[in-house]
Amino acid sequence: PVRGVVSDWHVSATGSPRMSRADAYADARSWVQSNGGRVCPHLAYSNSSLVATEDIAAESLLLSIPLGCCVTQRDVLASTVGRQALRSAESAPASSTAAADVGLAFFLAADAFDETSFFAPYYSLLPLLGGSGEEDDPRALLPRSWPAAELASLLTGSAATLVAAEAERRSVVAD
């Protein structure tokens, strides 16, 4: 059985600064479930993490997120901001993947601050730049800010260790 911390999931209310983290998690859980997803009933929010409130059998489904709850190209194309950003990016000399990324970035930048957005429950779980404490700073979620020991334990045996080491070396040289 699995018990204890399931995942370090740093959360912060971006859509509504008055919303507590526990309320943001409860809101997102309800949103996922009301759209056909599943959240294990034995998961709870506690101290910026999802924790198991009781034993969970191995191979149990913890989360099932429906595609409709995922921000996709469909959402970008359905929004005026996303379509315009995509058109502008496509006219620049870059790959179609880069243009799609630009369209998505602009859509997210606009949509994340719309408290009536369908995705507002998701956005409320994202860390807030400049928030209080490390858990509110999205830079803490980037691998380049993780301790070397944690990176090594997560990436041992992958090509990513070489990339991380090179980035670290360049960072030290730049300083």
PDB file of C-alpha atoms in Angstrom:
ATOM      1  CA  PRO A   1       0.000   0.000   0.000  1.00  0.00           C
ATOM      2  CA  VAL A   2       0.967   3.621  -0.575  1.00  0.00           C
ATOM      3  CA  ARG A   3       0.655   6.014   2.356  1.00  0.00           C
ATOM      4  CA  GLY A   4       1.912   9.528   2.941  1.00  0.00           C
ATOM      5  CA  VAL A   5       2.990  12.113   0.401  1.00  0.00           C
ATOM      6  CA  VAL A   6       1.936  11.102  -3.100  1.00  0.00           C
ATOM      7  CA  SER A   7       3.391  14.122  -4.860  1.00  0.00           C
ATOM      8  CA  ASP A   8       4.896  17.457  -3.955  1.00  0.00           C
ATOM      9  CA  TRP A   9       2.380  19.661  -5.706  1.00  0.00           C
ATOM     10  CA  HIS A  10       3.086  23.303  -5.020  1.00  0.00           C
ATOM     11  CA  VAL A  11      -0.097  25.302  -5.315  1.00  0.00           C
ATOM     12  CA  SER A  12      -1.134  28.890  -5.066  1.00  0.00           C
ATOM     13  CA  ALA A  13      -4.364  30.697  -5.873  1.00  0.00           C
ATOM     14  CA  THR A  14      -3.704  32.837  -8.951  1.00  0.00           C
ATOM     15  CA  GLY A  15      -7.270  33.301 -10.142  1.00  0.00           C
ATOM     16  CA  SER A  16      -8.530  34.478  -6.805  1.00  0.00           C
ATOM     17  CA  PRO A  17      -5.871  35.656  -4.339  1.00  0.00           C
ATOM     18  CA  ARG A  18      -8.327  35.296  -1.450  1.00  0.00           C
ATOM     19  CA  MET A  19      -8.818  31.574  -2.090  1.00  0.00           C
ATOM     20  CA  SER A  20      -6.933  29.330   0.318  1.00  0.00           C
ATOM     21  CA  ARG A  21      -4.800  26.542  -1.079  1.00  0.00           C
ATOM     22  CA  ALA A  22      -7.116  23.929   0.392  1.00  0.00           C
ATOM     23  CA  ASP A  23     -10.102  25.638  -1.237  1.00  0.00           C
ATOM     24  CA  ALA A  24      -8.272  25.834  -4.586  1.00  0.00           C
ATOM     25  CA  TYR A  25      -7.564  22.083  -4.417  1.00  0.00           C
ATOM     26  CA  ALA A  26     -11.185  21.294  -3.470  1.00  0.00           C
ATOM     27  CA  ASP A  27     -12.412  23.507  -6.318  1.00  0.00           C
ATOM     28  CA  ALA A  28     -10.094  21.817  -8.837  1.00  0.00           C
ATOM     29  CA  ARG A  29     -11.079  18.353  -7.582  1.00  0.00           C
ATOM     30  CA  SER A  30     -14.771  19.155  -8.057  1.00  0.00           C
ATOM     31  CA  TRP A  31     -14.085  20.655 -11.485  1.00  0.00           C
ATOM     32  CA  VAL A  32     -12.198  17.557 -12.681  1.00  0.00           C
ATOM     33  CA  GLN A  33     -14.902  15.240 -11.331  1.00  0.00           C
ATOM     34  CA  SER A  34     -17.771  17.287 -12.774  1.00  0.00           C
ATOM     35  CA  ASN A  35     -16.097  17.025 -16.186  1.00  0.00           C
ATOM     36  CA  GLY A  36     -15.803  13.235 -16.097  1.00  0.00           C
ATOM     37  CA  GLY A  37     -12.457  12.834 -14.332  1.00  0.00           C
ATOM     38  CA  ARG A  38     -11.583  10.925 -11.219  1.00  0.00           C
ATOM     39  CA  VAL A  39      -9.622  11.900  -8.127  1.00  0.00           C
ATOM     40  CA  CYS A  40      -8.922   9.171  -5.607  1.00  0.00           C
ATOM     41  CA  PRO A  41     -11.107   9.878  -2.561  1.00  0.00           C
ATOM     42  CA  HIS A  42      -8.142   9.047  -0.302  1.00  0.00           C
ATOM     43  CA  LEU A  43      -6.093  12.020  -1.532  1.00  0.00           C
ATOM     44  CA  ALA A  44      -6.181  15.277   0.366  1.00  0.00           C
ATOM     45  CA  TYR A  45      -4.386  18.588   0.222  1.00  0.00           C
ATOM     46  CA  SER A  46      -2.008  19.224   3.111  1.00  0.00           C
ATOM     47  CA  ASN A  47       0.865  21.661   3.423  1.00  0.00           C
ATOM     48  CA  SER A  48       1.366  22.175  -0.339  1.00  0.00           C
ATOM     49  CA  SER A  49       1.252  18.466  -1.110  1.00  0.00           C
ATOM     50  CA  LEU A  50      -1.201  15.787  -2.002  1.00  0.00           C
ATOM     51  CA  VAL A  51      -1.221  13.185   0.721  1.00  0.00           C
ATOM     52  CA  ALA A  52      -2.890   9.843   1.141  1.00  0.00           C
ATOM     53  CA  THR A  53      -5.352   9.955   4.016  1.00  0.00           C
ATOM     54  CA  GLU A  54      -5.340   6.172   4.281  1.00  0.00           C
ATOM     55  CA  ASP A  55      -3.691   3.201   2.628  1.00  0.00           C
ATOM     56  CA  ILE A  56      -4.112   3.088  -1.146  1.00  0.00           C
ATOM     57  CA  ALA A  57      -3.645  -0.252  -2.855  1.00  0.00           C
ATOM     58  CA  ALA A  58      -0.824  -0.581  -5.373  1.00  0.00           C
ATOM     59  CA  GLU A  59      -1.938   0.014  -8.975  1.00  0.00           C
ATOM     60  CA  SER A  60      -4.908   2.140  -7.806  1.00  0.00           C
ATOM     61  CA  LEU A  61      -5.939   4.994 -10.050  1.00  0.00           C
ATOM     62  CA  LEU A  62      -5.038   8.246  -8.297  1.00  0.00           C
ATOM     63  CA  LEU A  63      -5.985  10.807 -10.941  1.00  0.00           C
ATOM     64  CA  SER A  64      -7.753  10.704 -14.283  1.00  0.00           C
ATOM     65  CA  ILE A  65      -7.921  14.079 -16.001  1.00  0.00           C
ATOM     66  CA  PRO A  66     -10.301  14.307 -18.993  1.00  0.00           C
ATOM     67  CA  LEU A  67      -8.907  15.866 -22.161  1.00  0.00           C
ATOM     68  CA  GLY A  68     -11.556  18.576 -21.870  1.00  0.00           C
ATOM     69  CA  CYS A  69      -9.830  19.797 -18.690  1.00  0.00           C
ATOM     70  CA  CYS A  70      -6.497  20.128 -20.502  1.00  0.00           C
ATOM     71  CA  VAL A  71      -5.594  23.373 -22.255  1.00  0.00           C
ATOM     72  CA  THR A  72      -5.051  22.378 -25.891  1.00  0.00           C
ATOM     73  CA  GLN A  73      -4.646  23.895 -29.337  1.00  0.00           C
ATOM     74  CA  ARG A  74      -8.433  23.674 -29.642  1.00  0.00           C
ATOM     75  CA  ASP A  75      -8.740  26.282 -26.868  1.00  0.00           C
ATOM     76  CA  VAL A  76      -6.099  28.503 -28.459  1.00  0.00           C
ATOM     77  CA  LEU A  77      -7.939  28.456 -31.789  1.00  0.00           C
ATOM     78  CA  ALA A  78     -11.270  29.174 -30.075  1.00  0.00           C
ATOM     79  CA  SER A  79      -9.961  32.410 -28.535  1.00  0.00           C
ATOM     80  CA  THR A  80      -9.377  35.732 -30.282  1.00  0.00           C
ATOM     81  CA  VAL A  81      -6.070  36.263 -28.456  1.00  0.00           C
ATOM     82  CA  GLY A  82      -4.848  32.761 -29.301  1.00  0.00           C
ATOM     83  CA  ARG A  83      -5.807  32.998 -32.986  1.00  0.00           C
ATOM     84  CA  GLN A  84      -4.134  36.399 -33.380  1.00  0.00           C
ATOM     85  CA  ALA A  85      -0.950  35.269 -31.616  1.00  0.00           C
ATOM     86  CA  LEU A  86      -0.844  32.125 -33.732  1.00  0.00           C
ATOM     87  CA  ARG A  87      -1.292  34.132 -36.958  1.00  0.00           C
ATOM     88  CA  SER A  88       1.471  36.537 -35.959  1.00  0.00           C
ATOM     89  CA  ALA A  89       3.828  33.733 -34.943  1.00  0.00           C
ATOM     90  CA  GLU A  90       3.183  31.794 -38.144  1.00  0.00           C
ATOM     91  CA  SER A  91       4.268  34.794 -40.217  1.00  0.00           C
ATOM     92  CA  ALA A  92       7.662  34.853 -38.448  1.00  0.00           C
ATOM     93  CA  PRO A  93      10.450  32.562 -39.647  1.00  0.00           C
ATOM     94  CA  ALA A  94      10.074  29.731 -37.129  1.00  0.00           C
ATOM     95  CA  SER A  95       8.778  26.201 -36.958  1.00  0.00           C
ATOM     96  CA  SER A  96       5.065  25.471 -36.746  1.00  0.00           C
ATOM     97  CA  THR A  97       5.737  24.015 -33.288  1.00  0.00           C
ATOM     98  CA  ALA A  98       7.216  27.328 -32.153  1.00  0.00           C
ATOM     99  CA  ALA A  99       4.186  29.175 -33.571  1.00  0.00           C
ATOM    100  CA  ALA A 100       1.835  26.834 -31.706  1.00  0.00           C
ATOM    101  CA  ASP A 101       3.817  27.418 -28.503  1.00  0.00           C
ATOM    102  CA  VAL A 102       3.542  31.190 -28.942  1.00  0.00           C
ATOM    103  CA  GLY A 103      -0.200  30.910 -29.517  1.00  0.00           C
ATOM    104  CA  LEU A 104      -0.565  28.761 -26.410  1.00  0.00           C
ATOM    105  CA  ALA A 105       1.560  31.133 -24.311  1.00  0.00           C
ATOM    106  CA  PHE A 106      -0.520  34.157 -25.305  1.00  0.00           C
ATOM    107  CA  PHE A 107      -3.763  32.270 -24.708  1.00  0.00           C
ATOM    108  CA  LEU A 108      -2.608  31.214 -21.233  1.00  0.00           C
ATOM    109  CA  ALA A 109      -1.381  34.704 -20.381  1.00  0.00           C
ATOM    110  CA  ALA A 110      -4.789  36.153 -21.219  1.00  0.00           C
ATOM    111  CA  ASP A 111      -6.997  33.334 -19.969  1.00  0.00           C
ATOM    112  CA  ALA A 112      -5.265  32.748 -16.630  1.00  0.00           C
ATOM    113  CA  PHE A 113      -6.482  36.074 -15.273  1.00  0.00           C
ATOM    114  CA  ASP A 114     -10.085  35.584 -16.363  1.00  0.00           C
ATOM    115  CA  GLU A 115     -11.864  34.432 -13.212  1.00  0.00           C
ATOM    116  CA  THR A 116     -14.781  33.200 -15.368  1.00  0.00           C
ATOM    117  CA  SER A 117     -12.536  30.991 -17.522  1.00  0.00           C
ATOM    118  CA  PHE A 118     -13.501  27.332 -17.776  1.00  0.00           C
ATOM    119  CA  PHE A 119      -9.913  26.581 -16.700  1.00  0.00           C
ATOM    120  CA  ALA A 120      -9.980  28.864 -13.617  1.00  0.00           C
ATOM    121  CA  PRO A 121      -9.893  25.893 -11.191  1.00  0.00           C
ATOM    122  CA  TYR A 122      -6.709  24.654 -12.886  1.00  0.00           C
ATOM    123  CA  TYR A 123      -5.119  28.100 -12.913  1.00  0.00           C
ATOM    124  CA  SER A 124      -5.817  28.510  -9.201  1.00  0.00           C
ATOM    125  CA  LEU A 125      -3.412  25.616  -8.547  1.00  0.00           C
ATOM    126  CA  LEU A 126      -0.476  27.244 -10.326  1.00  0.00           C
ATOM    127  CA  PRO A 127       2.233  28.958  -8.290  1.00  0.00           C
ATOM    128  CA  LEU A 128       2.162  32.726  -8.187  1.00  0.00           C
ATOM    129  CA  LEU A 129       5.352  34.568  -9.126  1.00  0.00           C
ATOM    130  CA  GLY A 130       6.230  36.879  -6.282  1.00  0.00           C
ATOM    131  CA  GLY A 131       3.946  35.044  -3.876  1.00  0.00           C
ATOM    132  CA  SER A 132       4.855  34.411  -0.284  1.00  0.00           C
ATOM    133  CA  GLY A 133       7.444  31.726   0.309  1.00  0.00           C
ATOM    134  CA  GLU A 134       9.273  29.360  -2.015  1.00  0.00           C
ATOM    135  CA  GLU A 135       6.187  27.271  -2.740  1.00  0.00           C
ATOM    136  CA  ASP A 136       4.576  30.277  -4.432  1.00  0.00           C
ATOM    137  CA  ASP A 137       7.530  30.957  -6.707  1.00  0.00           C
ATOM    138  CA  PRO A 138       7.238  28.981  -9.967  1.00  0.00           C
ATOM    139  CA  ARG A 139      10.998  29.205 -10.396  1.00  0.00           C
ATOM    140  CA  ALA A 140      11.233  26.675  -7.538  1.00  0.00           C
ATOM    141  CA  LEU A 141       9.510  24.159  -9.817  1.00  0.00           C
ATOM    142  CA  LEU A 142      12.184  24.426 -12.499  1.00  0.00           C
ATOM    143  CA  PRO A 143      14.818  21.689 -12.450  1.00  0.00           C
ATOM    144  CA  ARG A 144      17.597  24.278 -12.655  1.00  0.00           C
ATOM    145  CA  SER A 145      16.669  25.410  -9.145  1.00  0.00           C
ATOM    146  CA  TRP A 146      16.605  21.912  -7.621  1.00  0.00           C
ATOM    147  CA  PRO A 147      19.463  20.729  -5.401  1.00  0.00           C
ATOM    148  CA  ALA A 148      22.095  18.703  -7.264  1.00  0.00           C
ATOM    149  CA  ALA A 149      21.388  15.597  -5.161  1.00  0.00           C
ATOM    150  CA  GLU A 150      17.703  15.684  -6.096  1.00  0.00           C
ATOM    151  CA  LEU A 151      18.523  16.133  -9.779  1.00  0.00           C
ATOM    152  CA  ALA A 152      20.980  13.250  -9.652  1.00  0.00           C
ATOM    153  CA  SER A 153      18.464  10.923  -7.999  1.00  0.00           C
ATOM    154  CA  LEU A 154      15.725  11.792 -10.505  1.00  0.00           C
ATOM    155  CA  LEU A 155      17.803  11.907 -13.659  1.00  0.00           C
ATOM    156  CA  THR A 156      20.482   9.268 -13.149  1.00  0.00           C
ATOM    157  CA  GLY A 157      20.934   7.276 -16.324  1.00  0.00           C
ATOM    158  CA  SER A 158      19.260   9.795 -18.620  1.00  0.00           C
ATOM    159  CA  ALA A 159      20.738  12.191 -21.143  1.00  0.00           C
ATOM    160  CA  ALA A 160      19.138  14.980 -19.115  1.00  0.00           C
ATOM    161  CA  THR A 161      21.956  14.691 -16.549  1.00  0.00           C
ATOM    162  CA  LEU A 162      24.439  15.873 -19.178  1.00  0.00           C
ATOM    163  CA  VAL A 163      22.194  18.776 -20.156  1.00  0.00           C
ATOM    164  CA  ALA A 164      21.690  19.744 -16.502  1.00  0.00           C
ATOM    165  CA  ALA A 165      25.425  19.562 -15.791  1.00  0.00           C
ATOM    166  CA  GLU A 166      26.212  21.749 -18.815  1.00  0.00           C
ATOM    167  CA  ALA A 167      23.567  24.293 -17.785  1.00  0.00           C
ATOM    168  CA  GLU A 168      25.027  24.360 -14.265  1.00  0.00           C
ATOM    169  CA  ARG A 169      28.539  24.851 -15.668  1.00  0.00           C
ATOM    170  CA  ARG A 170      27.368  27.732 -17.888  1.00  0.00           C
ATOM    171  CA  SER A 171      25.546  29.288 -14.936  1.00  0.00           C
ATOM    172  CA  VAL A 172      28.696  29.235 -12.802  1.00  0.00           C
ATOM    173  CA  VAL A 173      30.825  30.646 -15.640  1.00  0.00           C
ATOM    174  CA  ALA A 174      28.286  33.448 -16.242  1.00  0.00           C
ATOM    175  CA  ASP A 175      28.361  34.470 -12.577  1.00  0.00           C
TER     176      ASP A 175
END
